[in-house]
Amino acid sequence: MYSYNFAFDLSFQIKNYKVILMSLFQFTSRRLVSQAYCGLKPPSSKKQRICLEMARPNSNMADFREVFAKAKHIAIITGAGVSAESGVPTFRGTGGYWRKWQAQDLATPEAFARNSSRVWEFYHYRRELMLSKQPNPAHIAIAECEARLSKQGRSVVVITQNIDELHRKAGTKHLLEIHGSLFKTRCTSCGNVAKNYKSPICPALAGKGAPDPEIEDAKIPVENLPRCEEQGCNGLLRPHVVWFGETLNSDILTEVENELEICDLCLVVGTSSVVYPAAMFAPQVSARGVPVAEFNMQATPATNRFRFHFPGPCGTTLPPALARHETEIIS
C-alpha cells in the first residue's frame, strides 16, 4: 500500500496473483468478479474486444466539463500519484528503500512475525513523516467538489489505495480506504481496530525509524512495542493496513462495488492502473458505457479504455476539472 500508499511493485504483484484473486471472490455480488479478467488477458469474444478497443482518449477539458456538469454520482479512484506532490514517498523502484529494504520486504505478516521491532520502526517513521505532510491542490479540489456538489443533491465518493489519510485531512467525507490507514491499529490478540494519532505511538519508538541505510535496528523488546489498550488485553498491535499477501476487506470491497454500479462519471487520479484489484475498477465502469477520465503524469495500461486522459501533475490538472461549472446553481 505503500501507496497502498503502497502502489504494489509489479513484479511482486505477479508473484501474489493468486492471493489477490482470492480477495475478489469475497465480493457479496459476483458481478465484478465475473468480469475480473477484463484487461488481464485478451478478451475471448468479438463483443468484448469491441468493448475494449476504444478511440484514443480525449484531452479536451471543455468536453470533460460538459460531462462533469451533468454527473449525479461521481466516483474518484486515487493512488500514489495524488499524494506525490505532498512529498509522500512510495518505497518502490530505484531508490525506494527504507534502510536496506523496500516495502515488500517489510509489509508482510511474515516480516512482522520475524521482526516486529523493525516493522514498527518502518511504520513509525512513516507515521511521523505523514504528520508533517499537508494535502496538495488535488486533495483539496476533490474535497471542495464533494462539499459543493452535496448541496446540489449530487454525490462524490473517493476510493483510495493510499494509507496516508491526506484525503481525510483535506476534508473528504465519503472515503473508502481499501488498503487501510497508517493511523489505525489492529490488535493481534483481540482484533480491536482503533484510530491512533499518538506521536510517538509508544515511548520505545521515540526517535527511532530513521531511514538511513547505516542505521542499525533498534531491536525493541516486543513487550515495549505498541500494545492494545482494551481492558484486560494488552496484546501486540500491528498497523491496520493491508500487507502483501493479505486479502482486502470484503465489506469495503462490497461498498466499492455498490458505488461503482451507480456512478455516472469516474475519475482515476494518480494511479498506475497495475495494482489489483483496484486496477480493474475503472475499466469495469468504462465497459458499461460510463465516462472515465484519467489524470496521471503519463499514460497507463488502461488509458486507451477511457474516454478522457489528462497528463501532468494532478495538483495542476484536477482543480480546473472539478471547479464550479457555470451551470451549477449554488443556493
PDB file of C-alpha atoms in Angstrom, residues 139-300:
ATOM      1  CA  HIS A 139      -6.755  16.605  -2.456  1.00  0.00           C
ATOM      2  CA  ILE A 140      -8.314  19.985  -1.759  1.00  0.00           C
ATOM      3  CA  ALA A 141     -10.058  20.152  -5.151  1.00  0.00           C
ATOM      4  CA  ILE A 142     -11.663  16.752  -4.522  1.00  0.00           C
ATOM      5  CA  ALA A 143     -12.830  17.689  -1.012  1.00  0.00           C
ATOM      6  CA  GLU A 144     -14.213  21.055  -2.129  1.00  0.00           C
ATOM      7  CA  CYS A 145     -16.001  19.423  -5.062  1.00  0.00           C
ATOM      8  CA  GLU A 146     -17.643  16.885  -2.755  1.00  0.00           C
ATOM      9  CA  ALA A 147     -18.818  19.579  -0.342  1.00  0.00           C
ATOM     10  CA  ARG A 148     -20.177  21.783  -3.126  1.00  0.00           C
ATOM     11  CA  LEU A 149     -21.990  19.061  -5.056  1.00  0.00           C
ATOM     12  CA  SER A 150     -23.573  17.612  -1.902  1.00  0.00           C
ATOM     13  CA  LYS A 151     -25.530  20.864  -1.588  1.00  0.00           C
ATOM     14  CA  GLN A 152     -26.914  20.216  -5.093  1.00  0.00           C
ATOM     15  CA  GLY A 153     -28.100  16.693  -4.324  1.00  0.00           C
ATOM     16  CA  ARG A 154     -25.112  15.180  -6.138  1.00  0.00           C
ATOM     17  CA  SER A 155     -22.587  12.779  -4.621  1.00  0.00           C
ATOM     18  CA  VAL A 156     -18.838  12.218  -4.728  1.00  0.00           C
ATOM     19  CA  VAL A 157     -17.116   9.132  -3.326  1.00  0.00           C
ATOM     20  CA  VAL A 158     -13.352   8.751  -3.061  1.00  0.00           C
ATOM     21  CA  ILE A 159     -11.959   5.222  -3.365  1.00  0.00           C
ATOM     22  CA  THR A 160      -8.301   5.377  -2.414  1.00  0.00           C
ATOM     23  CA  GLN A 161      -5.411   2.939  -2.391  1.00  0.00           C
ATOM     24  CA  ASN A 162      -3.465   5.358  -0.196  1.00  0.00           C
ATOM     25  CA  ILE A 163      -2.991   4.915   3.541  1.00  0.00           C
ATOM     26  CA  ASP A 164      -1.752   8.445   4.277  1.00  0.00           C
ATOM     27  CA  GLU A 165      -5.144   9.987   5.246  1.00  0.00           C
ATOM     28  CA  LEU A 166      -4.434  13.133   3.209  1.00  0.00           C
ATOM     29  CA  HIS A 167      -7.921  12.940   1.675  1.00  0.00           C
ATOM     30  CA  ARG A 168      -9.404  12.938   5.164  1.00  0.00           C
ATOM     31  CA  LYS A 169      -7.108  15.786   6.188  1.00  0.00           C
ATOM     32  CA  ALA A 170      -8.313  17.791   3.172  1.00  0.00           C
ATOM     33  CA  GLY A 171     -11.928  17.359   4.285  1.00  0.00           C
ATOM     34  CA  THR A 172     -13.220  14.451   2.188  1.00  0.00           C
ATOM     35  CA  LYS A 173     -16.150  12.802   3.982  1.00  0.00           C
ATOM     36  CA  HIS A 174     -17.239   9.909   1.745  1.00  0.00           C
ATOM     37  CA  LEU A 175     -13.973   7.984   1.726  1.00  0.00           C
ATOM     38  CA  LEU A 176     -13.273   4.284   1.181  1.00  0.00           C
ATOM     39  CA  GLU A 177      -9.690   3.367   2.154  1.00  0.00           C
ATOM     40  CA  ILE A 178      -9.291  -0.044   0.558  1.00  0.00           C
ATOM     41  CA  HIS A 179      -5.771  -0.581   1.932  1.00  0.00           C
ATOM     42  CA  GLY A 180      -6.378   0.759   5.438  1.00  0.00           C
ATOM     43  CA  SER A 181      -4.702   3.635   7.247  1.00  0.00           C
ATOM     44  CA  LEU A 182      -1.350   4.444   8.836  1.00  0.00           C
ATOM     45  CA  PHE A 183      -3.272   5.964  11.707  1.00  0.00           C
ATOM     46  CA  LYS A 184      -5.261   2.910  12.707  1.00  0.00           C
ATOM     47  CA  THR A 185      -4.015  -0.103  14.629  1.00  0.00           C
ATOM     48  CA  ARG A 186      -5.328  -3.644  14.977  1.00  0.00           C
ATOM     49  CA  CYS A 187      -4.709  -5.896  17.950  1.00  0.00           C
ATOM     50  CA  THR A 188      -3.151  -9.237  17.073  1.00  0.00           C
ATOM     51  CA  SER A 189      -4.889 -10.786  20.105  1.00  0.00           C
ATOM     52  CA  CYS A 190      -8.427  -9.389  20.361  1.00  0.00           C
ATOM     53  CA  GLY A 191      -8.713  -7.929  16.838  1.00  0.00           C
ATOM     54  CA  ASN A 192      -9.811  -4.478  18.014  1.00  0.00           C
ATOM     55  CA  VAL A 193      -9.291  -1.725  15.424  1.00  0.00           C
ATOM     56  CA  ALA A 194      -8.714   1.789  16.738  1.00  0.00           C
ATOM     57  CA  LYS A 195      -7.679   5.206  15.476  1.00  0.00           C
ATOM     58  CA  ASN A 196      -4.261   6.178  16.770  1.00  0.00           C
ATOM     59  CA  TYR A 197      -2.594   9.529  16.194  1.00  0.00           C
ATOM     60  CA  LYS A 198      -0.114   9.353  19.085  1.00  0.00           C
ATOM     61  CA  SER A 199       3.349  10.742  18.396  1.00  0.00           C
ATOM     62  CA  PRO A 200       5.287   8.652  19.108  1.00  0.00           C
ATOM     63  CA  ILE A 201       2.897   5.724  19.083  1.00  0.00           C
ATOM     64  CA  CYS A 202       4.759   4.293  22.104  1.00  0.00           C
ATOM     65  CA  PRO A 203       7.691   5.593  24.206  1.00  0.00           C
ATOM     66  CA  ALA A 204      10.137   2.946  22.952  1.00  0.00           C
ATOM     67  CA  LEU A 205       9.780   4.195  19.360  1.00  0.00           C
ATOM     68  CA  ALA A 206      10.578   7.836  20.194  1.00  0.00           C
ATOM     69  CA  GLY A 207      13.416   8.957  17.929  1.00  0.00           C
ATOM     70  CA  LYS A 208      13.537   5.620  16.126  1.00  0.00           C
ATOM     71  CA  GLY A 209      12.893   4.696  12.496  1.00  0.00           C
ATOM     72  CA  ALA A 210      15.440   6.870  10.685  1.00  0.00           C
ATOM     73  CA  PRO A 211      15.636   5.637   7.058  1.00  0.00           C
ATOM     74  CA  ASP A 212      19.404   5.877   6.543  1.00  0.00           C
ATOM     75  CA  PRO A 213      20.920   2.545   5.483  1.00  0.00           C
ATOM     76  CA  GLU A 214      23.710   2.878   8.053  1.00  0.00           C
ATOM     77  CA  ILE A 215      21.257   2.922  10.959  1.00  0.00           C
ATOM     78  CA  GLU A 216      21.096  -0.273  12.993  1.00  0.00           C
ATOM     79  CA  ASP A 217      17.780  -1.809  14.046  1.00  0.00           C
ATOM     80  CA  ALA A 218      16.607  -0.642  17.449  1.00  0.00           C
ATOM     81  CA  LYS A 219      15.733  -4.226  18.452  1.00  0.00           C
ATOM     82  CA  ILE A 220      12.958  -3.093  20.762  1.00  0.00           C
ATOM     83  CA  PRO A 221      11.666  -5.887  23.029  1.00  0.00           C
ATOM     84  CA  VAL A 222       8.224  -6.995  21.890  1.00  0.00           C
ATOM     85  CA  GLU A 223       6.690  -6.108  25.257  1.00  0.00           C
ATOM     86  CA  ASN A 224       7.696  -2.462  24.679  1.00  0.00           C
ATOM     87  CA  LEU A 225       6.126  -2.191  21.222  1.00  0.00           C
ATOM     88  CA  PRO A 226       2.606  -0.701  20.818  1.00  0.00           C
ATOM     89  CA  ARG A 227       0.119  -2.628  22.953  1.00  0.00           C
ATOM     90  CA  CYS A 228      -3.666  -2.907  22.956  1.00  0.00           C
ATOM     91  CA  GLU A 229      -5.445  -0.646  25.441  1.00  0.00           C
ATOM     92  CA  GLU A 230      -8.661  -2.654  25.551  1.00  0.00           C
ATOM     93  CA  GLN A 231      -9.390  -3.685  29.114  1.00  0.00           C
ATOM     94  CA  GLY A 232      -7.646  -6.929  30.027  1.00  0.00           C
ATOM     95  CA  CYS A 233      -5.960  -7.399  26.639  1.00  0.00           C
ATOM     96  CA  ASN A 234      -2.502  -5.778  26.296  1.00  0.00           C
ATOM     97  CA  GLY A 235      -1.966  -7.671  23.012  1.00  0.00           C
ATOM     98  CA  LEU A 236       0.626  -6.611  20.432  1.00  0.00           C
ATOM     99  CA  LEU A 237      -0.698  -4.039  17.973  1.00  0.00           C
ATOM    100  CA  ARG A 238       0.030  -4.008  14.253  1.00  0.00           C
ATOM    101  CA  PRO A 239      -0.696  -1.307  11.671  1.00  0.00           C
ATOM    102  CA  HIS A 240      -4.235  -1.637  10.307  1.00  0.00           C
ATOM    103  CA  VAL A 241      -3.098  -1.782   6.689  1.00  0.00           C
ATOM    104  CA  VAL A 242      -3.333  -4.475   4.055  1.00  0.00           C
ATOM    105  CA  TRP A 243       0.033  -6.161   3.741  1.00  0.00           C
ATOM    106  CA  PHE A 244       1.392  -8.035   0.765  1.00  0.00           C
ATOM    107  CA  GLY A 245      -0.152 -11.492   0.711  1.00  0.00           C
ATOM    108  CA  GLU A 246      -3.282 -10.422   2.619  1.00  0.00           C
ATOM    109  CA  THR A 247      -6.805 -10.141   1.256  1.00  0.00           C
ATOM    110  CA  LEU A 248      -8.728  -6.893   1.189  1.00  0.00           C
ATOM    111  CA  ASN A 249     -11.672  -6.275   3.489  1.00  0.00           C
ATOM    112  CA  SER A 250     -14.719  -7.836   1.831  1.00  0.00           C
ATOM    113  CA  ASP A 251     -17.128  -5.288   3.346  1.00  0.00           C
ATOM    114  CA  ILE A 252     -15.160  -2.387   1.877  1.00  0.00           C
ATOM    115  CA  LEU A 253     -14.955  -4.137  -1.498  1.00  0.00           C
ATOM    116  CA  THR A 254     -18.728  -4.554  -1.465  1.00  0.00           C
ATOM    117  CA  GLU A 255     -19.135  -0.832  -0.751  1.00  0.00           C
ATOM    118  CA  VAL A 256     -16.787  -0.070  -3.633  1.00  0.00           C
ATOM    119  CA  GLU A 257     -18.783  -2.280  -5.972  1.00  0.00           C
ATOM    120  CA  ASN A 258     -22.040  -0.618  -4.961  1.00  0.00           C
ATOM    121  CA  GLU A 259     -20.621   2.842  -5.612  1.00  0.00           C
ATOM    122  CA  LEU A 260     -19.206   1.871  -8.994  1.00  0.00           C
ATOM    123  CA  GLU A 261     -22.541   0.394 -10.040  1.00  0.00           C
ATOM    124  CA  ILE A 262     -24.362   3.715  -9.576  1.00  0.00           C
ATOM    125  CA  CYS A 263     -21.696   6.189 -10.685  1.00  0.00           C
ATOM    126  CA  ASP A 264     -22.274   8.092 -13.907  1.00  0.00           C
ATOM    127  CA  LEU A 265     -18.767   9.554 -14.047  1.00  0.00           C
ATOM    128  CA  CYS A 266     -15.487   8.043 -12.848  1.00  0.00           C
ATOM    129  CA  LEU A 267     -12.135   9.749 -12.347  1.00  0.00           C
ATOM    130  CA  VAL A 268      -8.879   7.810 -11.999  1.00  0.00           C
ATOM    131  CA  VAL A 269      -6.305  10.052 -10.326  1.00  0.00           C
ATOM    132  CA  GLY A 270      -2.611   9.357  -9.834  1.00  0.00           C
ATOM    133  CA  THR A 271      -2.739   5.602 -10.214  1.00  0.00           C
ATOM    134  CA  SER A 272      -0.625   3.325 -12.395  1.00  0.00           C
ATOM    135  CA  SER A 273      -3.584   1.013 -13.110  1.00  0.00           C
ATOM    136  CA  VAL A 274      -1.477  -2.066 -12.370  1.00  0.00           C
ATOM    137  CA  VAL A 275      -2.421  -2.607  -8.697  1.00  0.00           C
ATOM    138  CA  TYR A 276      -5.141  -5.224  -8.358  1.00  0.00           C
ATOM    139  CA  PRO A 277      -7.985  -5.364  -7.655  1.00  0.00           C
ATOM    140  CA  ALA A 278      -8.169  -1.557  -7.919  1.00  0.00           C
ATOM    141  CA  ALA A 279      -6.790  -1.660 -11.478  1.00  0.00           C
ATOM    142  CA  MET A 280      -9.974  -3.317 -12.708  1.00  0.00           C
ATOM    143  CA  PHE A 281     -12.427  -0.865 -11.113  1.00  0.00           C
ATOM    144  CA  ALA A 282     -12.359   1.890 -13.769  1.00  0.00           C
ATOM    145  CA  PRO A 283     -12.217  -0.456 -16.797  1.00  0.00           C
ATOM    146  CA  GLN A 284     -15.356  -2.172 -15.481  1.00  0.00           C
ATOM    147  CA  VAL A 285     -17.102   1.186 -15.207  1.00  0.00           C
ATOM    148  CA  SER A 286     -15.967   2.124 -18.712  1.00  0.00           C
ATOM    149  CA  ALA A 287     -17.161  -1.226 -20.064  1.00  0.00           C
ATOM    150  CA  ARG A 288     -20.755  -0.352 -19.183  1.00  0.00           C
ATOM    151  CA  GLY A 289     -20.539   2.940 -21.085  1.00  0.00           C
ATOM    152  CA  VAL A 290     -19.847   5.342 -18.218  1.00  0.00           C
ATOM    153  CA  PRO A 291     -17.316   8.116 -18.985  1.00  0.00           C
ATOM    154  CA  VAL A 292     -13.963   7.610 -17.265  1.00  0.00           C
ATOM    155  CA  ALA A 293     -11.335  10.347 -17.040  1.00  0.00           C
ATOM    156  CA  GLU A 294      -7.726   9.571 -16.167  1.00  0.00           C
ATOM    157  CA  PHE A 295      -5.497  12.187 -14.527  1.00  0.00           C
ATOM    158  CA  ASN A 296      -1.916  10.964 -14.366  1.00  0.00           C
ATOM    159  CA  MET A 297       1.642  12.011 -15.149  1.00  0.00           C
ATOM    160  CA  GLN A 298       1.772   9.568 -18.045  1.00  0.00           C
ATOM    161  CA  ALA A 299      -0.353   7.040 -19.884  1.00  0.00           C
ATOM    162  CA  THR A 300      -1.081   3.715 -18.186  1.00  0.00           C
TER     163      THR A 300
END
